[in-house]
PDB file of C-alpha atoms and ligand atoms in Angstrom:
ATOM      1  CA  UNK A   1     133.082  54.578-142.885  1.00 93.00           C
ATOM      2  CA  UNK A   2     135.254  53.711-139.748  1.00 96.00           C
ATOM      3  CA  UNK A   3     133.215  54.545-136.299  1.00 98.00           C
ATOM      4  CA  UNK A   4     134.640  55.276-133.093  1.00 98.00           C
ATOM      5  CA  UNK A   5     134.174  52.575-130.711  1.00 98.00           C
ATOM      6  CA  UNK A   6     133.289  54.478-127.454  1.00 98.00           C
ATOM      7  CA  UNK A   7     133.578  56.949-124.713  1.00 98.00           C
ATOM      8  CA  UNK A   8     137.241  56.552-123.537  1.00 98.00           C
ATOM      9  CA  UNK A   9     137.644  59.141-121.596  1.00 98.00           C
ATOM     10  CA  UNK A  10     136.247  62.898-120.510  1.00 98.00           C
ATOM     11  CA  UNK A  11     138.672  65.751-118.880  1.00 97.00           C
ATOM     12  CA  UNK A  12     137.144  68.182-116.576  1.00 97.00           C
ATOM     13  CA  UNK A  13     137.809  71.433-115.224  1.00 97.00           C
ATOM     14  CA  UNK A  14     137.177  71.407-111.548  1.00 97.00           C
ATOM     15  CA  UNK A  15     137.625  74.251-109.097  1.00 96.00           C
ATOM     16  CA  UNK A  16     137.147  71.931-105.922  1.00 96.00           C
ATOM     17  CA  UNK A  17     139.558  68.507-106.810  1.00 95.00           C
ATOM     18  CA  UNK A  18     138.784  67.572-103.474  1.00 95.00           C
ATOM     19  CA  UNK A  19     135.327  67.624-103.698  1.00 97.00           C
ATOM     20  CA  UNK A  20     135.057  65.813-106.383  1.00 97.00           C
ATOM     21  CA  UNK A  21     137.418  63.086-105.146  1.00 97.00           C
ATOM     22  CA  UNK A  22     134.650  62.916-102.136  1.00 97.00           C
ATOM     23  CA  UNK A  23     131.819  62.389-104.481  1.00 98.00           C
ATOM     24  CA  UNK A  24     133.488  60.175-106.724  1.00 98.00           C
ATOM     25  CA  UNK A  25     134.378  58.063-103.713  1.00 98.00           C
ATOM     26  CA  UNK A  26     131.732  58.105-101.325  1.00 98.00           C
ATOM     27  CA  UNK A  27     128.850  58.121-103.589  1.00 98.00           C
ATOM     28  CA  UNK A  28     130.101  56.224-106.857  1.00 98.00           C
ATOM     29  CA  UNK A  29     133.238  54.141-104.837  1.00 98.00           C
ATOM     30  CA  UNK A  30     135.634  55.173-107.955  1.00 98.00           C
ATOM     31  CA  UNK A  31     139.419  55.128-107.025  1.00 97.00           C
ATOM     32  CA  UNK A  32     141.458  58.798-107.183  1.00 96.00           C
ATOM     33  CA  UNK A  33     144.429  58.336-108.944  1.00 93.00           C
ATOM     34  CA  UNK A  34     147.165  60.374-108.046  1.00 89.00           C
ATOM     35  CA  UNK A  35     148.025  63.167-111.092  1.00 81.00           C
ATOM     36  CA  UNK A  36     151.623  63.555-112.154  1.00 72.00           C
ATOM     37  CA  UNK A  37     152.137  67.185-111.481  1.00 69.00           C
ATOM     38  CA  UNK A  38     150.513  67.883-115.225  1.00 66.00           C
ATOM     39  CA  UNK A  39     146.806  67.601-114.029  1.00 66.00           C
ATOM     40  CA  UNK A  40     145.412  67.367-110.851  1.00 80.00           C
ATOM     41  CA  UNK A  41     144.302  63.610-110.544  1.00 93.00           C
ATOM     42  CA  UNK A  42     142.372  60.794-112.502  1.00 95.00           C
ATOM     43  CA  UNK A  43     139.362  58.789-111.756  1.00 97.00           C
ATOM     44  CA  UNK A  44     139.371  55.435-112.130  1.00 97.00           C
ATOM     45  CA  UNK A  45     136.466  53.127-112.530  1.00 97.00           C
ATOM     46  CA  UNK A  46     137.491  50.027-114.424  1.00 97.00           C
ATOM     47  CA  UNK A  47     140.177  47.917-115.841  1.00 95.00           C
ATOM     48  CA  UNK A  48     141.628  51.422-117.281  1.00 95.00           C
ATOM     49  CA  UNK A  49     144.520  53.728-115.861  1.00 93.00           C
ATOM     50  CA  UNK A  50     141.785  56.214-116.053  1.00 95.00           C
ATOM     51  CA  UNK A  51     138.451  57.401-117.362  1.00 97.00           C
ATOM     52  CA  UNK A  52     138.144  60.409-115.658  1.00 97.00           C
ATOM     53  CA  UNK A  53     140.566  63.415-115.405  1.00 95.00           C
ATOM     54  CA  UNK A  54     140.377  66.700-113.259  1.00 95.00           C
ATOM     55  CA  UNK A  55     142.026  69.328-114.519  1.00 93.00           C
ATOM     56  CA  UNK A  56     142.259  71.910-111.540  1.00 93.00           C
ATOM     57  CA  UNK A  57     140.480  75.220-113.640  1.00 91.00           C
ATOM     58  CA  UNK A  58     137.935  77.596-112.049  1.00 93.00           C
ATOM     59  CA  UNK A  59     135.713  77.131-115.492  1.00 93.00           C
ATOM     60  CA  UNK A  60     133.804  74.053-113.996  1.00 97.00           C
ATOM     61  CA  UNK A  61     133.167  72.189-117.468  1.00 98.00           C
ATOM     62  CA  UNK A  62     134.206  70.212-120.184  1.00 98.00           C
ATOM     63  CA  UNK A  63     137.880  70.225-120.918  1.00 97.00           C
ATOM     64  CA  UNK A  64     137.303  67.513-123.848  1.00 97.00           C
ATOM     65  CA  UNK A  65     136.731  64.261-124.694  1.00 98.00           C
ATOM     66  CA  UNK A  66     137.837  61.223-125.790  1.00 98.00           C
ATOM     67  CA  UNK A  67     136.464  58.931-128.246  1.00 98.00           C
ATOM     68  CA  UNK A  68     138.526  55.384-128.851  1.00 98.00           C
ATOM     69  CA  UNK A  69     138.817  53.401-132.074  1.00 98.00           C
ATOM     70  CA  UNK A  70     140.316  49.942-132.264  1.00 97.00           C
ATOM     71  CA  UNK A  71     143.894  50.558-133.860  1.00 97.00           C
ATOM     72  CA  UNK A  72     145.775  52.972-135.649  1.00 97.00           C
ATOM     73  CA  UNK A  73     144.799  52.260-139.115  1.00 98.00           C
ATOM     74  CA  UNK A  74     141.047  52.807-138.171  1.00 98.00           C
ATOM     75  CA  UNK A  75     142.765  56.560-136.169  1.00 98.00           C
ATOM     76  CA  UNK A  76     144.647  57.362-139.895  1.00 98.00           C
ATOM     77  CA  UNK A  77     140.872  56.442-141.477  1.00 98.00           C
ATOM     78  CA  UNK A  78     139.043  58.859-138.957  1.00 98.00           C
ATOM     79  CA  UNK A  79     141.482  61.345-139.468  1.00 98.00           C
ATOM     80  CA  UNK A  80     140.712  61.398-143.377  1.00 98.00           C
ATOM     81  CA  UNK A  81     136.998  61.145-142.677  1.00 98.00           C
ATOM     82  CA  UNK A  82     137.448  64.895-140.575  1.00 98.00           C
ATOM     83  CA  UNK A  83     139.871  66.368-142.796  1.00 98.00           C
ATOM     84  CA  UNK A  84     136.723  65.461-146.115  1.00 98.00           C
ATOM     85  CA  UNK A  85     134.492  67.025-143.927  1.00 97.00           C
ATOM     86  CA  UNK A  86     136.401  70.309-143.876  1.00 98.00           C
ATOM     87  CA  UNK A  87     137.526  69.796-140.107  1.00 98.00           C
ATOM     88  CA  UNK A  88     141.070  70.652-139.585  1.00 98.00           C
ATOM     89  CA  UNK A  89     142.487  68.117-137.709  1.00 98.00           C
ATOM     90  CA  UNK A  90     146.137  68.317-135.548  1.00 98.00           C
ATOM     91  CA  UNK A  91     147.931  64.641-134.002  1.00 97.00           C
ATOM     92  CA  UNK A  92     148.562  64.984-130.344  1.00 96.00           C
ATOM     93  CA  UNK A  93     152.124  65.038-129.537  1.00 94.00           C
ATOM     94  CA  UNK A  94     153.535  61.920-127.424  1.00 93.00           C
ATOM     95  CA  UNK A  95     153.405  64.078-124.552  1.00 90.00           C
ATOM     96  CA  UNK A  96     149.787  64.429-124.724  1.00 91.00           C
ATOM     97  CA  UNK A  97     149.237  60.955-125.415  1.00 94.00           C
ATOM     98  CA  UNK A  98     151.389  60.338-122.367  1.00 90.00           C
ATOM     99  CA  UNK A  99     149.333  62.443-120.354  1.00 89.00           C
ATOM    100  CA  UNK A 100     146.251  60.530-121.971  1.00 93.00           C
ATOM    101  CA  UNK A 101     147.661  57.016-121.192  1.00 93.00           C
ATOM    102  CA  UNK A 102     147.409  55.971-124.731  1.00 96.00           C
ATOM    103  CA  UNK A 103     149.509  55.178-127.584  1.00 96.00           C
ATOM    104  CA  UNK A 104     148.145  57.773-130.338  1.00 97.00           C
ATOM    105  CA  UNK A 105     145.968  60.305-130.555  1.00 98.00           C
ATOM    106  CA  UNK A 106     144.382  63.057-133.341  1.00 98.00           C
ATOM    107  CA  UNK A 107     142.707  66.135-131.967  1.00 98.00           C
ATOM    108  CA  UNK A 108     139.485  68.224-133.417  1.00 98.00           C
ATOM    109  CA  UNK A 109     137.252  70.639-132.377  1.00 98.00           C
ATOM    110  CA  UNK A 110     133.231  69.889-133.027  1.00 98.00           C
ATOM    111  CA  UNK A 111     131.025  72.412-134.427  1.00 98.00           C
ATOM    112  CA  UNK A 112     129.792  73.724-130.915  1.00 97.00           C
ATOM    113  CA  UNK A 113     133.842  73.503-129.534  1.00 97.00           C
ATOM    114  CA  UNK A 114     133.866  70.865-127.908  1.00 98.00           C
ATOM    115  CA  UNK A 115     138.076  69.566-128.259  1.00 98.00           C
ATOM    116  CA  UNK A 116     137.793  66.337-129.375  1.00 98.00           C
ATOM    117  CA  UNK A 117     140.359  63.622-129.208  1.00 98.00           C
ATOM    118  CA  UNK A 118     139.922  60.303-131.070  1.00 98.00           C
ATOM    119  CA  UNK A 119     142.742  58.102-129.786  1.00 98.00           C
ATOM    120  CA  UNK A 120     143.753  53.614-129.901  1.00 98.00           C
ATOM    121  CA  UNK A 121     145.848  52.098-127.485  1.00 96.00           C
ATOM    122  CA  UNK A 122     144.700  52.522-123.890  1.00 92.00           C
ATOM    123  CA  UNK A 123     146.610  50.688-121.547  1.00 84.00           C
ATOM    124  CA  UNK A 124     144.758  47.856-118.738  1.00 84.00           C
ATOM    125  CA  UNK A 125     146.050  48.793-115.422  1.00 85.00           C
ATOM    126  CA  UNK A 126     147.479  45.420-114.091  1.00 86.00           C
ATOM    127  CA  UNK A 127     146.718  46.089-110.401  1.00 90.00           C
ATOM    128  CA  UNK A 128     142.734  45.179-110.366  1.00 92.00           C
ATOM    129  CA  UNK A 129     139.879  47.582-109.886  1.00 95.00           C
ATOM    130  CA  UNK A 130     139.057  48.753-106.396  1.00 95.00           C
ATOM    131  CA  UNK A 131     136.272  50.235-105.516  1.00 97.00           C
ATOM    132  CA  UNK A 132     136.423  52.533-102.185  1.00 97.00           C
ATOM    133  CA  UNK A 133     132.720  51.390-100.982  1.00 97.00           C
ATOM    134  CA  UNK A 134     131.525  47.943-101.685  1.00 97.00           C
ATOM    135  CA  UNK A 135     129.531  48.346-105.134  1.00 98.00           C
ATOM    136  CA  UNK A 136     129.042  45.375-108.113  1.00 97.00           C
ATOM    137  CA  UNK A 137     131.171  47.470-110.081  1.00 97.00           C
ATOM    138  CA  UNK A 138     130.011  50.004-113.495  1.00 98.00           C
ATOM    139  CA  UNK A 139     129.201  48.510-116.969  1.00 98.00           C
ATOM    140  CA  UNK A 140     131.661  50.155-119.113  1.00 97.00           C
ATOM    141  CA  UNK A 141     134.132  47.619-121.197  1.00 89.00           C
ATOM    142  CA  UNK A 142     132.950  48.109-125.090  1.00 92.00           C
ATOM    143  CA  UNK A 143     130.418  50.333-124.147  1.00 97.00           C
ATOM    144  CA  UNK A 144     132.928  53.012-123.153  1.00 98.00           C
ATOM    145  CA  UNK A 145     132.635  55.057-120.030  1.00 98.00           C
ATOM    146  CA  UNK A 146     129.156  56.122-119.998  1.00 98.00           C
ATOM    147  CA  UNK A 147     127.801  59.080-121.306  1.00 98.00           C
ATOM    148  CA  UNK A 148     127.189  63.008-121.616  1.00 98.00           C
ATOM    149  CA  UNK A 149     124.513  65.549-122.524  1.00 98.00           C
ATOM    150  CA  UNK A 150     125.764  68.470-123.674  1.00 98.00           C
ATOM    151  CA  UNK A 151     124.336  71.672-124.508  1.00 97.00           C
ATOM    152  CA  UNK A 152     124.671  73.089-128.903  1.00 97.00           C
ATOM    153  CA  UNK A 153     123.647  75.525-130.183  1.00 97.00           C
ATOM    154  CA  UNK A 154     122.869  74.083-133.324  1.00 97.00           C
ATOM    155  CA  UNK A 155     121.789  70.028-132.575  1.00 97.00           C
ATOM    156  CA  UNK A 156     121.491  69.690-136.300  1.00 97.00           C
ATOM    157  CA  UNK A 157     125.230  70.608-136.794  1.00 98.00           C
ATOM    158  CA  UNK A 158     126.263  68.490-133.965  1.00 98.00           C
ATOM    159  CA  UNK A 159     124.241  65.475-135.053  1.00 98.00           C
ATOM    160  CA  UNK A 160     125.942  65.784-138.637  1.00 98.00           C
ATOM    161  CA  UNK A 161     129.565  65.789-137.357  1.00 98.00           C
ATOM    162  CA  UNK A 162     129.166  62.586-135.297  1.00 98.00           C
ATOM    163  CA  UNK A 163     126.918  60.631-137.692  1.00 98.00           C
ATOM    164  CA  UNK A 164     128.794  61.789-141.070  1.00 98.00           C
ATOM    165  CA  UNK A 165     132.166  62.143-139.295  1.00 98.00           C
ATOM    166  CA  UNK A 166     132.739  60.070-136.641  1.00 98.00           C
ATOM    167  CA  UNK A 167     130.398  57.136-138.005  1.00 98.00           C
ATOM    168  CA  UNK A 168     127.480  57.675-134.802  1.00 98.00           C
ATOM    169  CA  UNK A 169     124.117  56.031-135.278  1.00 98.00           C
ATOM    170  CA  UNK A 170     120.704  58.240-134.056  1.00 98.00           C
ATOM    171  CA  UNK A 171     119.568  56.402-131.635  1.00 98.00           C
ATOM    172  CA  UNK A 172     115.896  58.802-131.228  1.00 96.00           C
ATOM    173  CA  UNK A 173     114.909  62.429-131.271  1.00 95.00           C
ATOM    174  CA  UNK A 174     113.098  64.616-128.414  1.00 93.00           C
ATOM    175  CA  UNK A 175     111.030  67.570-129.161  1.00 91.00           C
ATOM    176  CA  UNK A 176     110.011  69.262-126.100  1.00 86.00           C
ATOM    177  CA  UNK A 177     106.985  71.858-126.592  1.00 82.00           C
ATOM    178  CA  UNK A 178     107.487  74.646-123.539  1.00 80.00           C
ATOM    179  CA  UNK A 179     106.154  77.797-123.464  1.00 82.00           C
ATOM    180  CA  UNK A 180     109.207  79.315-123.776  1.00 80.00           C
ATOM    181  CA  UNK A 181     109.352  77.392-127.338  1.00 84.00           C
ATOM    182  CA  UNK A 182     110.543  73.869-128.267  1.00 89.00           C
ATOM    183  CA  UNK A 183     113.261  72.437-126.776  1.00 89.00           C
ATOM    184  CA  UNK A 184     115.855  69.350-129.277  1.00 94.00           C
ATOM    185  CA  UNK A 185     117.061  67.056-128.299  1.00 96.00           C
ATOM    186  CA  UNK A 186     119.145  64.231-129.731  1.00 97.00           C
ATOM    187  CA  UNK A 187     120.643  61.236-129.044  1.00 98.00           C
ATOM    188  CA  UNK A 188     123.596  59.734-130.644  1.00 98.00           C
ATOM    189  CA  UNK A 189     124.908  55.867-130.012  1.00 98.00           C
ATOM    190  CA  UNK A 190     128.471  54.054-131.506  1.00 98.00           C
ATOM    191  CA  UNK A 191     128.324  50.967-129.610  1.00 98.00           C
ATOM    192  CA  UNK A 192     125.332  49.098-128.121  1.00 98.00           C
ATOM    193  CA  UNK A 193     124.841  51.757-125.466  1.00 98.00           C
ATOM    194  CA  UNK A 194     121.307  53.464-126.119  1.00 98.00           C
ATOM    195  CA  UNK A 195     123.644  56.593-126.554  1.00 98.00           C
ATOM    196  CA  UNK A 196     127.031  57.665-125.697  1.00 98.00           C
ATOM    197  CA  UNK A 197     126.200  61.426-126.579  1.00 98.00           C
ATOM    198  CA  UNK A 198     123.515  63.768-126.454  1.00 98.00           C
ATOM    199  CA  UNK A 199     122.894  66.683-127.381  1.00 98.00           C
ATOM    200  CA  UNK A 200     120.317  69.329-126.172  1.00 96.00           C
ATOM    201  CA  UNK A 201     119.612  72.503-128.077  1.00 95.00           C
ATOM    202  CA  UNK A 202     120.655  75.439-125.583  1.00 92.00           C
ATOM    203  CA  UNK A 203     122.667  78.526-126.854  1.00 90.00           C
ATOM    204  CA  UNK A 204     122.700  80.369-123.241  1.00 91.00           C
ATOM    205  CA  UNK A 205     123.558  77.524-121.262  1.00 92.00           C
ATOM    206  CA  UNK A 206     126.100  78.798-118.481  1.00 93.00           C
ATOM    207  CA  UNK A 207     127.672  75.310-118.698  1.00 95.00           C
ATOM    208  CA  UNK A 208     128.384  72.562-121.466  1.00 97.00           C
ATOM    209  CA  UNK A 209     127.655  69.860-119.903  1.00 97.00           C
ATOM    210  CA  UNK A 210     124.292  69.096-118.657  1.00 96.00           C
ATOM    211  CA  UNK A 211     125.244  65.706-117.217  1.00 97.00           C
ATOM    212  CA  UNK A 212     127.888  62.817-117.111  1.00 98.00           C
ATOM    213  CA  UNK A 213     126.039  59.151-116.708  1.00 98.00           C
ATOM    214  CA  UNK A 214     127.380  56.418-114.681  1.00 98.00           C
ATOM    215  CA  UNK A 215     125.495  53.221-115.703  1.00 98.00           C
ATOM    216  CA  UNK A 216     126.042  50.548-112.346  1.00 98.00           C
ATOM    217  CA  UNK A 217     126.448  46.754-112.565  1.00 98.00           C
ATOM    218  CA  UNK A 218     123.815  46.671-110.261  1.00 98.00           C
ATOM    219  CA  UNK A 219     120.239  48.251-108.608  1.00 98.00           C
ATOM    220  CA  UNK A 220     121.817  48.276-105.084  1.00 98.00           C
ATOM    221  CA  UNK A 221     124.699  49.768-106.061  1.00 98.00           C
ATOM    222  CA  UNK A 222     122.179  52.986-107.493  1.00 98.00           C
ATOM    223  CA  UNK A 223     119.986  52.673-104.470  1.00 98.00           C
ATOM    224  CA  UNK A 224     122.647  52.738-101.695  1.00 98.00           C
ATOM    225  CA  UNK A 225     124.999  55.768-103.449  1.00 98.00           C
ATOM    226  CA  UNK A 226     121.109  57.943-103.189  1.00 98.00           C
ATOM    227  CA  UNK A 227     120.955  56.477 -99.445  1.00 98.00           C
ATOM    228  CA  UNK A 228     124.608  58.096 -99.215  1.00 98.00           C
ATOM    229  CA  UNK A 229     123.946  61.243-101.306  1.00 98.00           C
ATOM    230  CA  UNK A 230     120.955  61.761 -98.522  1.00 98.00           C
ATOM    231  CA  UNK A 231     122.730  60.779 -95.117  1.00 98.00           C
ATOM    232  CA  UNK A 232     125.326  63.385 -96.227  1.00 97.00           C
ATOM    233  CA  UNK A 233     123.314  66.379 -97.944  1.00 97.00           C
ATOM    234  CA  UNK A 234     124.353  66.021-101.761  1.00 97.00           C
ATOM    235  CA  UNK A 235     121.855  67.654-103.068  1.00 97.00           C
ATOM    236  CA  UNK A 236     119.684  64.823-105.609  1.00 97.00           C
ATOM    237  CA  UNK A 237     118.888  67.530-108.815  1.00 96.00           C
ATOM    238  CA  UNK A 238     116.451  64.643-110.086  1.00 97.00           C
ATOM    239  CA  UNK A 239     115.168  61.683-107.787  1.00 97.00           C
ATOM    240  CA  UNK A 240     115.248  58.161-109.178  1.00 98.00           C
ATOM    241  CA  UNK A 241     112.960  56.983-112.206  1.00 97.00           C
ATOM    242  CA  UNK A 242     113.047  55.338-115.132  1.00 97.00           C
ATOM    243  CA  UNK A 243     113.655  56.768-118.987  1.00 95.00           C
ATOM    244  CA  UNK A 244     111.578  56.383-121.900  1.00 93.00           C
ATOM    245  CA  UNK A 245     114.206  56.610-124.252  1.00 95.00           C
ATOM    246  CA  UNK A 246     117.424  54.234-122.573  1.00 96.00           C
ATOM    247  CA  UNK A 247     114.656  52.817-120.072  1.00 97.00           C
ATOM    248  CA  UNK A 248     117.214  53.366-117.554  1.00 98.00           C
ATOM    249  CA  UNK A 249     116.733  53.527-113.895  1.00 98.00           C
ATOM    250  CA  UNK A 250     118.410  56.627-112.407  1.00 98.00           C
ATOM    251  CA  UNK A 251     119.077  59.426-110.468  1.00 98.00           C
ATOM    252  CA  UNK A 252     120.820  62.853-110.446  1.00 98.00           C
ATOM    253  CA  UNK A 253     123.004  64.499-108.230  1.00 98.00           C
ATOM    254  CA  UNK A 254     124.432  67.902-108.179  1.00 97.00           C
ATOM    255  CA  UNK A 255     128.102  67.722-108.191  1.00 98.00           C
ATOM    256  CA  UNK A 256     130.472  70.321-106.973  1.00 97.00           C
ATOM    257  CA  UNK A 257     130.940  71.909-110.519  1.00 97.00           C
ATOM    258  CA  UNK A 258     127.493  73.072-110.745  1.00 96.00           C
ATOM    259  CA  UNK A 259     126.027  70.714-112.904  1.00 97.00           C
ATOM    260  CA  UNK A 260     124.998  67.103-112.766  1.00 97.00           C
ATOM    261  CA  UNK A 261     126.186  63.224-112.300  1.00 98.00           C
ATOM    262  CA  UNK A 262     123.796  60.633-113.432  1.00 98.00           C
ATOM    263  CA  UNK A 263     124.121  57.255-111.688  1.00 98.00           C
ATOM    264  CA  UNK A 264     121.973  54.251-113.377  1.00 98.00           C
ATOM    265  CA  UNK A 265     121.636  51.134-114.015  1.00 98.00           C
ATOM    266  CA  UNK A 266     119.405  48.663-115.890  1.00 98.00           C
ATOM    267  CA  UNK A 267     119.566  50.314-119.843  1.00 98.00           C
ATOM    268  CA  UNK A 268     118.428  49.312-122.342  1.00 97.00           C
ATOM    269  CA  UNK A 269     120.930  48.177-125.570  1.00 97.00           C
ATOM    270  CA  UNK A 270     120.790  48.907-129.450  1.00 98.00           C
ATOM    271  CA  UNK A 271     121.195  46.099-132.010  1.00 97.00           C
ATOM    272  CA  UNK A 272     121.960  48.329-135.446  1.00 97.00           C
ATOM    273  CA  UNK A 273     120.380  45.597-136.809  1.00 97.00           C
ATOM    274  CA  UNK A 274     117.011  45.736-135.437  1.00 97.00           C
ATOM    275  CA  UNK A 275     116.727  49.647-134.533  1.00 97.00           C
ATOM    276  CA  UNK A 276     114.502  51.880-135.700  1.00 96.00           C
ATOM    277  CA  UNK A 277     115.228  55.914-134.785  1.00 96.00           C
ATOM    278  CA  UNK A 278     112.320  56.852-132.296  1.00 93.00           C
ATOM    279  CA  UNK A 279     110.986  60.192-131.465  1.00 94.00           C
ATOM    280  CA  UNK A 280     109.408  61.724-128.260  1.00 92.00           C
ATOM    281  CA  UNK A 281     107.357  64.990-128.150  1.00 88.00           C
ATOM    282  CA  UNK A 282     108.483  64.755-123.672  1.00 85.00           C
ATOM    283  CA  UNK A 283     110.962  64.106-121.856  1.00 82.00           C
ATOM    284  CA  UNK A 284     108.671  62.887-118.811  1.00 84.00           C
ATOM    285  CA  UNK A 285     110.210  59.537-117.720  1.00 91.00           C
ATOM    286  CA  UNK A 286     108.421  55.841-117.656  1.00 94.00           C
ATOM    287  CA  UNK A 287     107.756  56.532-114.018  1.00 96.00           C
ATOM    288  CA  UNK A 288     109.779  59.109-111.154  1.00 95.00           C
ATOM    289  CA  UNK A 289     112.162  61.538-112.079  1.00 95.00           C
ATOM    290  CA  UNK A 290     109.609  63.841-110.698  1.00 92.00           C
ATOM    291  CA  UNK A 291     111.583  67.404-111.467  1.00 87.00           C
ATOM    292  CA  UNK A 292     111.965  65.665-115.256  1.00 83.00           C
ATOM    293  CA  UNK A 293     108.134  65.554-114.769  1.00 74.00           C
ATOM    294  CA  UNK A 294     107.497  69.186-113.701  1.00 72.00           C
ATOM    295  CA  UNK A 295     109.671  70.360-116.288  1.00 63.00           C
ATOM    296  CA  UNK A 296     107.049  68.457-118.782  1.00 55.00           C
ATOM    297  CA  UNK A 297     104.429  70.429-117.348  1.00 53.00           C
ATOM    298  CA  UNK A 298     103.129  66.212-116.786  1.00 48.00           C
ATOM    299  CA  UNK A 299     101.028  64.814-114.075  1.00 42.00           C
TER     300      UNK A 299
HETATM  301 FE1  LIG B   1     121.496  60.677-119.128  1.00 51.17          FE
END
């Protein structure tokens, strides 16, 4: 089985372009790219044109994503993989790949819609990373951008595609018990990242995405975009702490599409070699994350 590599790149529907270019900027130090009259504008975080673009749409959510294998035999092999599985699967037309920066691409849709776009070929931006507030810089390289939680209504379903499909490794399983009933979660990894994707089980959500996660180069970096968030009233939707599961050290704002950015740092990695799937009956965090903790019913 050939398995995607990581987390190229995410497009997002954004009412407010602006502000989102303030957040991104102020809080994260990303660079706005300027669009090219077919989308609104890019974000940039790394060595690549792009990781992030913002589609102006009043929806607020996921437009798709963008998973990256190594070359375009392993693209032809994913492609074959999908169309066994009984997904229909369409190549992007070199426009689209323009648009995407990238030399090929195939396009899907996963079983809770998500449009899905495996793709090879992105291009390194010559001109050097610059961040727009003084930060040590985001840990993305093989491990891809970072990663999302995203609402299913069927986990099970969604955990089948990327494992069987798209060659993703379970990294652990969460089983919340609320009184409104149990809550799944699942968590999904293709490179050493604890997880790339996640999935939480949630029919009614009003949006997709639950979060996006940033993962910093370093602490400071985390501790001084809260210190900003706070001097300038972006509301924090969960206050730092630490994860059980990735062991990461984060927080979450509320960004202007009505749902949330994760910045962290500090992860925890997965060696296929050595891992063994975990499972958690909580999603109550090592220590902090306090509304994580109230929604545990914990301590
Ligand atoms: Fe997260």
């Amino acid at each position: 089985m050939v398995s995607v590599s990581e987390l190229g790149y995410l497009g997002l529907g954004v009412s407010d372009p602006k502000a989102w270019h303030g957040v991104a900027t102020e809080v994260f130090g990303m660079q706005v790219v300027s669009g090219d009259g077919r989308s609104a504008s890019y974000l940039r975080l790394d060595s690549h044109h792009h990781r992030i673009e913002l589609r102006t749409d009043a929806k607020d959510d996921l437009d798709f994503a963008g998973w990256e294998v190594p070359n375009e035999d392993a693209l032809q092999r994913v492609a074959q993989q999908l169309e066994d599985g009984g997904v229909s699967v369409t190549e992007g037309t070199r426009d689209e790949a323009d648009q995407r920066r990238v030399l090929g691409m195939i396009k899907c849709t996963d079983p809770s819609g998500i449009l899905t776009e495996i793709f090879f070929g992105h291009p390194v931006n010559p001109i050097p990373f610059h961040p727009t507030r003084p930060i040590s810089g985001f840990k993305t390289g093989g491990m891809g951008l970072g990663h999302i939680l995203v609402h299913v209504p069927d986990v099970d379903a969604s955990v089948r595609f990327y494992r069987d499909l798209l060659g993703f490794r379970v990294s652990d399983f969460t089983d919340v018990a609320t009184p409104a009933g149990v809550i799944r979660l699942s968590f999904l990894h293709c490179n050493s990242r604890h997880h790339s994707i996640a999935f939480m089980e949630n029919a009614t959500a009003p949006k997709r995405l639950h979060h996006i996660m940033f993962e910093s180069n370093a602490l400071a970096d985390v501790g001084t975009g809260r210190d900003i968030c706070i001097d300038r009233g972006i509301p924090i939707a969960v206050d730092l702490g630490c994860h059980m599961n990735d062991q990461m050290v984060s927080f979450y704002l509320a960004n202007p599409s009505g749902y949330a950015l994760e910045y962290g740092w500090g992860a925890r990695t997965i060696d296929d070699a050595t891992w063994q799937v975990e499972h958690y009956a909580s999603v109550e965090s090592i220590w902090g994350h306090p509304q994580l903790r109230q929604l545990a019913g914990g301590h």
